[in-house]
Coordinates of C-alpha atoms and ligand atoms in Angstrom, one line a residue:
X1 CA 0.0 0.0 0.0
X2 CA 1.7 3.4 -0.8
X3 CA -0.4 6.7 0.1
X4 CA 0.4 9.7 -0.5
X5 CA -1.4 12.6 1.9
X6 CA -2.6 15.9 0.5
X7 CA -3.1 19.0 3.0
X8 CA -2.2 22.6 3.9
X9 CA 0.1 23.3 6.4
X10 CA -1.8 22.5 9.7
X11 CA -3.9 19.8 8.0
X12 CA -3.6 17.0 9.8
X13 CA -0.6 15.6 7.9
X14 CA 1.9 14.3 10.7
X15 CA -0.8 13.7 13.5
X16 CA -2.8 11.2 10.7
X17 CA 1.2 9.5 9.4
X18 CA 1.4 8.8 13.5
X19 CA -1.6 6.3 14.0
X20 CA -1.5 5.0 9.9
X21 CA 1.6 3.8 9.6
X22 CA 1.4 2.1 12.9
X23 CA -2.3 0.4 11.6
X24 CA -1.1 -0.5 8.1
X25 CA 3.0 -1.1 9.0
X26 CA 4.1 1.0 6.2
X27 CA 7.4 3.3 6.4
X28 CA 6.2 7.4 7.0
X29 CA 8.2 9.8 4.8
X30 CA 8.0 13.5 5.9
X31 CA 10.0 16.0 3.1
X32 CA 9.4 18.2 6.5
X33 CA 10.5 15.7 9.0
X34 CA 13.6 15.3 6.5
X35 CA 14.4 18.7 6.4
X36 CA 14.1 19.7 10.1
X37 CA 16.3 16.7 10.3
X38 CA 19.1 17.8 8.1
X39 CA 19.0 21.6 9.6
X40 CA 20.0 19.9 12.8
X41 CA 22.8 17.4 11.2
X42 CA 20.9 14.3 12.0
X43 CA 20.0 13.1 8.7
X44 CA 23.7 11.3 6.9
X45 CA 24.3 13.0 3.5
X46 CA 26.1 16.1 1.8
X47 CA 22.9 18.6 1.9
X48 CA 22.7 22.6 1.2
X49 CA 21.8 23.1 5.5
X50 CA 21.7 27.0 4.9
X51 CA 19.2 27.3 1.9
X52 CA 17.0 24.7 3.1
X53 CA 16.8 26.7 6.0
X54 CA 16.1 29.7 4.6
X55 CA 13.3 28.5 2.5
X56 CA 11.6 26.9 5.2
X57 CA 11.9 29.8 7.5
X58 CA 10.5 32.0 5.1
X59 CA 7.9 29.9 4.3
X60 CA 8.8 28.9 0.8
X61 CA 9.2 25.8 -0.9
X62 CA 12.6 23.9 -1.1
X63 CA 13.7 23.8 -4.5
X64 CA 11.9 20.7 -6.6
X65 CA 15.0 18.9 -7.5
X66 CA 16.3 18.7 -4.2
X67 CA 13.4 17.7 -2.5
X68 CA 12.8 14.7 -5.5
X69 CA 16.0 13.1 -5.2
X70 CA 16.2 13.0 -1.4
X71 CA 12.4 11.6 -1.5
X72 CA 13.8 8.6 -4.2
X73 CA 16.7 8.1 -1.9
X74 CA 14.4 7.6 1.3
X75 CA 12.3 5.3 -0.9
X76 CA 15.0 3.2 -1.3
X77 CA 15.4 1.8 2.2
X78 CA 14.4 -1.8 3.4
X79 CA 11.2 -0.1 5.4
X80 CA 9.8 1.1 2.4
X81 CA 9.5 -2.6 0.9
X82 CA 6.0 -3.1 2.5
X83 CA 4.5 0.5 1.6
X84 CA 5.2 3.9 2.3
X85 CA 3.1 7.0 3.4
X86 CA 3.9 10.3 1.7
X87 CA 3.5 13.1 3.9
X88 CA 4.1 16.5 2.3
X89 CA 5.6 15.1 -1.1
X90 CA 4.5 15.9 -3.6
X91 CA 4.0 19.0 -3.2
X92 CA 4.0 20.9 -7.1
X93 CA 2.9 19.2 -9.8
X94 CA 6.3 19.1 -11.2
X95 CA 7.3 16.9 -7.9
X96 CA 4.6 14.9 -8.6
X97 CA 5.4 14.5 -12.7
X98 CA 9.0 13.7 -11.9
X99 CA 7.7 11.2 -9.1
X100 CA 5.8 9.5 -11.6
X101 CA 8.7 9.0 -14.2
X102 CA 11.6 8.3 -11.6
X103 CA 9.5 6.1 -9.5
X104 CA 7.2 4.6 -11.5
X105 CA 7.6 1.2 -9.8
X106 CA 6.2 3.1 -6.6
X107 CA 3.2 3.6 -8.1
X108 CA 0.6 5.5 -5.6
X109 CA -2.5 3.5 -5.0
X110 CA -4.3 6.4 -3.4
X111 CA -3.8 10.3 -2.6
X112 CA -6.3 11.4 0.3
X113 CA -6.8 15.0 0.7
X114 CA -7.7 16.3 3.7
X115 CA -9.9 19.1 3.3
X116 CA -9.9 21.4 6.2
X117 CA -11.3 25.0 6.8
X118 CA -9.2 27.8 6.5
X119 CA -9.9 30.0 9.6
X120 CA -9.1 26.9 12.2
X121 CA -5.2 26.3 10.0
X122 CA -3.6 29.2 11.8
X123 CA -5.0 28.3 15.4
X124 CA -4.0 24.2 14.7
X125 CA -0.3 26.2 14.0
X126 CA 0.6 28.4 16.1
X127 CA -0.9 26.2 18.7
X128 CA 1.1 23.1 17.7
X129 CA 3.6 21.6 20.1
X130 CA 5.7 18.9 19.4
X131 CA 8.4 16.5 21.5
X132 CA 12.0 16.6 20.1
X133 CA 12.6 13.4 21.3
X134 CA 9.5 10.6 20.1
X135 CA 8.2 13.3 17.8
X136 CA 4.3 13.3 19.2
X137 CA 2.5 16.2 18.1
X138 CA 0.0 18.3 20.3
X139 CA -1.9 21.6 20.1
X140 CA -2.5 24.0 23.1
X141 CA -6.0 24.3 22.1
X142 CA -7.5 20.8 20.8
X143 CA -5.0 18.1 22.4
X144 CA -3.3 19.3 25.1
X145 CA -0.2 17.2 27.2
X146 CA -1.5 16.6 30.4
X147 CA 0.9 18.4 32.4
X148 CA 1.6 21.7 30.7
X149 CA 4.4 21.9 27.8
X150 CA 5.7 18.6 29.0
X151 CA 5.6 15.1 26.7
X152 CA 3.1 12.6 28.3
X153 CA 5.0 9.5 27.1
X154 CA 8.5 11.1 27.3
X155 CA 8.6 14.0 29.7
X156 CA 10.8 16.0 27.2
X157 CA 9.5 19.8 27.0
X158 CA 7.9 20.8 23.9
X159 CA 8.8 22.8 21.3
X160 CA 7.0 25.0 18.5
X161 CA 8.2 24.6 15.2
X162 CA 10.2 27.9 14.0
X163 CA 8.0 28.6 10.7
X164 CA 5.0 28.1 13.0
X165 CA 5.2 32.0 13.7
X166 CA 2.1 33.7 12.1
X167 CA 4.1 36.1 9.5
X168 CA 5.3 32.4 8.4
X169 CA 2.0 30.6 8.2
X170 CA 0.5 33.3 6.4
X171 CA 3.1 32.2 3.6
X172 CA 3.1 28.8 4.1
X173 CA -0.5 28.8 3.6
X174 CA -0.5 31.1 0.8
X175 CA 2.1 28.8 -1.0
X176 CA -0.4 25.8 -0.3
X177 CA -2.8 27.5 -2.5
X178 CA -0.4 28.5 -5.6
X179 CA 2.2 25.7 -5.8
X180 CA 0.2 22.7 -4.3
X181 CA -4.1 23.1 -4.7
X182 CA -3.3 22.0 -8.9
X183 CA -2.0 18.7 -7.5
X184 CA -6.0 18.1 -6.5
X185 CA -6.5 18.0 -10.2
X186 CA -4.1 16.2 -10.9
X187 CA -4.7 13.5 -8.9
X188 CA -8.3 13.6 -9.8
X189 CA -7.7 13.1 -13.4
X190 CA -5.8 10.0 -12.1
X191 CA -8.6 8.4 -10.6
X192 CA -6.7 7.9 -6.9
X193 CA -8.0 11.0 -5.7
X194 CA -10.0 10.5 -2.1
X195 CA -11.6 13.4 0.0
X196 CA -11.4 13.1 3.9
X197 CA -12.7 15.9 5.7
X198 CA -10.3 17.2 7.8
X199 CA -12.6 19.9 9.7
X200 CA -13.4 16.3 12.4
X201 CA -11.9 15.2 15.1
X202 CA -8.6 13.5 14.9
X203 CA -10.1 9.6 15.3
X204 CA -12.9 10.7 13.1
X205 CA -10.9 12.1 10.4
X206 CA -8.3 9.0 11.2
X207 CA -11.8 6.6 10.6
X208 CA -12.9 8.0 7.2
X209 CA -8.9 7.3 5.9
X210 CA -9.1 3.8 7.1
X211 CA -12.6 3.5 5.5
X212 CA -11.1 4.8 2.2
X213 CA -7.9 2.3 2.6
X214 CA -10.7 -0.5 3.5
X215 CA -12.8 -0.6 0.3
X216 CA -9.9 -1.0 -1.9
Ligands
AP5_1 P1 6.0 20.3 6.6 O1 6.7 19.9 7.8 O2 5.5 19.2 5.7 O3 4.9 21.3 6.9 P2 3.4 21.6 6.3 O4 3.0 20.9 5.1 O5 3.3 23.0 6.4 O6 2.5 20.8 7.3 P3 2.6 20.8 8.8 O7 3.7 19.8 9.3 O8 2.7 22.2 9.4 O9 1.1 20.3 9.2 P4 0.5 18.9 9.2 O10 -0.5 18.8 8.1 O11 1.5 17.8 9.3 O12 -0.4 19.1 10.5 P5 -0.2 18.4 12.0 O13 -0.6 17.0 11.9 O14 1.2 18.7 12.5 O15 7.0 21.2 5.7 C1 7.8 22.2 6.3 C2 8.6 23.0 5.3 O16 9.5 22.0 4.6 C3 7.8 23.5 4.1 O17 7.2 24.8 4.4 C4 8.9 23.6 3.0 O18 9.7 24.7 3.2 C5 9.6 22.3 3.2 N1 9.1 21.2 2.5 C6 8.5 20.0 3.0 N2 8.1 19.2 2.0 C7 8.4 19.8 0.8 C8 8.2 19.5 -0.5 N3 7.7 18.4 -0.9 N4 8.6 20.4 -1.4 C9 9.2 21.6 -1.1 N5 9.4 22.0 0.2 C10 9.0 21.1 1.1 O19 -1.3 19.2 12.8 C11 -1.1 20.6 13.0 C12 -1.7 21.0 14.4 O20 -3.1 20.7 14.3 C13 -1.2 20.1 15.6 O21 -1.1 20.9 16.7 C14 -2.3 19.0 15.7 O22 -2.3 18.6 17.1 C15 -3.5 19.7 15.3 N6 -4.5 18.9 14.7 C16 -4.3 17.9 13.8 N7 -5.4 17.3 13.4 C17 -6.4 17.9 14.1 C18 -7.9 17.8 14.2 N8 -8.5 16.9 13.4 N9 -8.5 18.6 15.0 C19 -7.9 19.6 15.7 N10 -6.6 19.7 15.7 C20 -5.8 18.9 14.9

């Protein structure tokens, strides 16, 4: 089973990867996870640290080549044998055009979009906490730790995310719409487009994906 998830920033993305891979067994690749990753040196590999950087603190997009070939690489490993779930590649049609010709024995079976209101993104990001150390996400507002700032499983403090500011959301979000929203036709004109809505609450929305995986 290979999946590919479709959202804006804030969507749902990383919280959903979390319980599916651990229900189907399938390896999680996060471009973001990768990146944040290779900014703080623990990702092996001869990378450009400072523009990566820079693009994601600003918001923008890391350039499409780069982000392709460190994708194919990832698919590559042993855990990917059994499945893989996409989470924030592709993310231009171009990413998703070279995916299709470089990979083309990773073919996608579906992409599910998580459609989610816009007005509830910003307070799902600037709200968002997350451990350094098992990587659980939380939000100040909808899931809180139990004790404050601290990891329930772990009892690491919690960080926010540096382009979780709300100068960089604005862009982030703004970016979603220009560079990524085409992919939805894309994908539909592919036939492996699926609609979740994302506006639920996170078993809910994690129920409709399994139903969607489940009628294959
Ligand atoms: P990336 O890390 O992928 O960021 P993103 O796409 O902006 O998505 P997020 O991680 O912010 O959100 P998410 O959808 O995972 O939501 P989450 O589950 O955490 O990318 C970061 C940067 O890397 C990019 O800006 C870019 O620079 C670069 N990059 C990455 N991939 C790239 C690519 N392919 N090409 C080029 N550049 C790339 O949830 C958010 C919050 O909401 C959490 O607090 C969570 O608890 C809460 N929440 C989740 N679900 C619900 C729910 N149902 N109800 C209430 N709250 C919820």
């Amino acid at each position: 089973m290979n999946i590919a998830l479709l959202a804006p920033p804030g969507g749902g993305k990383g919280t959903q990867s979390e319980r599916l891979i651990k229900a189907l067994n399938i390896a999680h690749i996060s471009t973001g996870d990768i990146f944040r990753s290779i900014v703080k040196g623990t990702y092996k590999g001869a990378f450009p640290v400072d523009e990566i950087l820079n693009y994601m603190n600003k918001g923008l997009l890391v350039p499409d080549d780069i982000v392709v070939k460190i994708t194919l690489e990832r698919l590559n490993a042993d855990d990917c044998k059994n499945g893989f779930l996409l989470d924030g590649f592709p993310r231009t049609v171009n990413q998703a055009e070279m995916f299709d010709k470089l990979a083309s024995d990773k073919k996608l079976d579906f992409v599910i979009l998580l459609e989610v209101n816009e007005e509830g993104l910003i307070k799902r990001l600037t709200g968002r906490r997350s451990c350094p150390k098992c990587g659980k996400i939380y939000n100040i507002y909808y899931t809180p730790p139990k004790k404050n700032n601290v990891c329930d499983d772990d009892g690491e403090t919690l960080i926010m995310r540096s382009d979780d500011s709300i100068e960089t959301v604005t862009k982030r979000l703004e970016v979603y719409k220009k560079e990524t929203m085409p992919l939805v036709s894309y994908y539909e004109n592919k036939g492996i487009l699926k609609r979740v809505d994302g506006d639920k609450s996170v078993e809910e929305v994690f129920k409709q994906i399994m139903e969607v995986i489940e009628a294959k």
